[in-house]
C-alpha atoms as a printed R data frame, in Angstrom:
   type eleno elety resid chain resno       x       y       z
1  ATOM     1    CA   MET     A     1 116.854  91.706  61.530
2  ATOM     2    CA   THR     A     2 115.444  90.327  65.029
3  ATOM     3    CA   ILE     A     3 113.244  92.618  66.952
4  ATOM     4    CA   GLN     A     4 113.350  91.892  70.750
5  ATOM     5    CA   PRO     A     5 110.412  91.965  72.695
6  ATOM     6    CA   LEU     A     6 109.865  95.198  74.944
7  ATOM     7    CA   SER     A     7 109.972  94.248  78.412
8  ATOM     8    CA   VAL     A     8 107.289  95.856  80.854
9  ATOM     9    CA   ALA     A     9 110.224  96.271  83.555
10 ATOM    10    CA   ARG     A    10 112.386  98.064  81.122
11 ATOM    11    CA   LEU     A    11 109.528 100.613  80.411
12 ATOM    12    CA   ALA     A    12 109.941 101.651  83.921
13 ATOM    13    CA   ARG     A    13 113.753 102.253  84.259
14 ATOM    14    CA   GLY     A    14 114.403 105.664  84.068
15 ATOM    15    CA   PRO     A    15 116.905 107.887  86.164
16 ATOM    16    CA   GLY     A    16 115.905 107.691  89.666
17 ATOM    17    CA   SER     A    17 112.774 105.642  89.195
18 ATOM    18    CA   ALA     A    18 111.989 103.284  91.890
19 ATOM    19    CA   PRO     A    19 111.947  99.271  90.979
20 ATOM    20    CA   LEU     A    20 108.562  98.159  90.364
21 ATOM    21    CA   PRO     A    21 106.820  95.749  93.101
22 ATOM    22    CA   CYS     A    22 107.491  92.592  90.925
23 ATOM    23    CA   GLN     A    23 111.173  93.645  91.009
24 ATOM    24    CA   ARG     A    24 111.391  94.440  94.567
25 ATOM    25    CA   GLU     A    25 109.589  91.935  96.148
26 ATOM    26    CA   ASP     A    26 109.956  87.865  96.093
27 ATOM    27    CA   PRO     A    27 109.167  86.877  92.415
28 ATOM    28    CA   ARG     A    28 107.606  83.664  93.735
29 ATOM    29    CA   LEU     A    29 104.675  85.625  95.296
30 ATOM    30    CA   TRP     A    30 103.308  86.304  92.026
31 ATOM    31    CA   PHE     A    31 103.098  82.610  91.075
32 ATOM    32    CA   SER     A    32 102.065  81.597  94.840
33 ATOM    33    CA   LYS     A    33 100.157  78.556  95.192
34 ATOM    34    CA   ARG     A    34  98.332  79.917  98.369
35 ATOM    35    CA   PRO     A    35  95.483  82.448  98.066
36 ATOM    36    CA   GLY     A    36  96.916  84.901 100.484
37 ATOM    37    CA   GLY     A    37 100.231  85.087  98.436
38 ATOM    38    CA   LEU     A    38  98.240  85.847  95.221
39 ATOM    39    CA   GLU     A    39  96.097  88.426  97.069
40 ATOM    40    CA   ARG     A    40  99.126  89.959  98.227
41 ATOM    41    CA   ALA     A    41 100.786  90.307  94.885
42 ATOM    42    CA   LYS     A    42  97.432  91.790  93.450
43 ATOM    43    CA   ALA     A    43  97.903  94.204  96.348
44 ATOM    44    CA   TYR     A    44 101.527  95.166  95.220
45 ATOM    45    CA   CYS     A    45 100.008  95.643  91.446
46 ATOM    46    CA   GLN     A    46  97.451  97.986  92.269
47 ATOM    47    CA   PRO     A    47  99.417 101.270  92.641
48 ATOM    48    CA   CYS     A    48 102.200 100.111  89.623
49 ATOM    49    CA   PRO     A    49 102.242 102.469  86.857
50 ATOM    50    CA   LEU     A    50 102.538  99.671  84.516
51 ATOM    51    CA   ARG     A    51  99.612  97.566  85.636
52 ATOM    52    CA   ALA     A    52  97.473  98.201  82.215
53 ATOM    53    CA   ALA     A    53 100.462  97.166  80.006
54 ATOM    54    CA   CYS     A    54 101.728  94.175  82.262
55 ATOM    55    CA   LEU     A    55  97.474  92.703  82.147
56 ATOM    56    CA   ALA     A    56  97.702  93.578  78.437
57 ATOM    57    CA   GLY     A    57 100.917  91.543  77.665
58 ATOM    58    CA   ALA     A    58  99.682  88.656  79.744
59 ATOM    59    CA   MET     A    59  96.351  88.612  78.005
60 ATOM    60    CA   ALA     A    60  98.103  88.978  74.359
61 ATOM    61    CA   ARG     A    61 100.537  86.092  75.463
62 ATOM    62    CA   GLU     A    62  97.438  84.090  76.961
63 ATOM    63    CA   GLU     A    63  99.529  83.378  80.233
64 ATOM    64    CA   PRO     A    64  98.388  80.323  82.138
65 ATOM    65    CA   HIS     A    65 100.089  81.145  85.630
66 ATOM    66    CA   GLY     A    66 100.789  84.013  87.855
67 ATOM    67    CA   VAL     A    67  99.419  87.515  88.669
68 ATOM    68    CA   TRP     A    68  99.815  89.860  85.743
69 ATOM    69    CA   GLY     A    69  98.642  93.334  86.318
70 ATOM    70    CA   GLY     A    70  96.854  92.585  89.441
């Protein structure tokens, strides 16, 4: 039996739920080489209901790049 990892994005999907900022905006923003782009991505993350789960997942995976959980 293979266990599929639970995607943070799938957690937010429910009837009538709005897309998460990282699904709604240009995904390249979260991996920008410009400080202003990264700051904008962080600002989008602030109100996200899955911010803590996103950050925890990135820390567990030791993500080397990108904005995860603001």
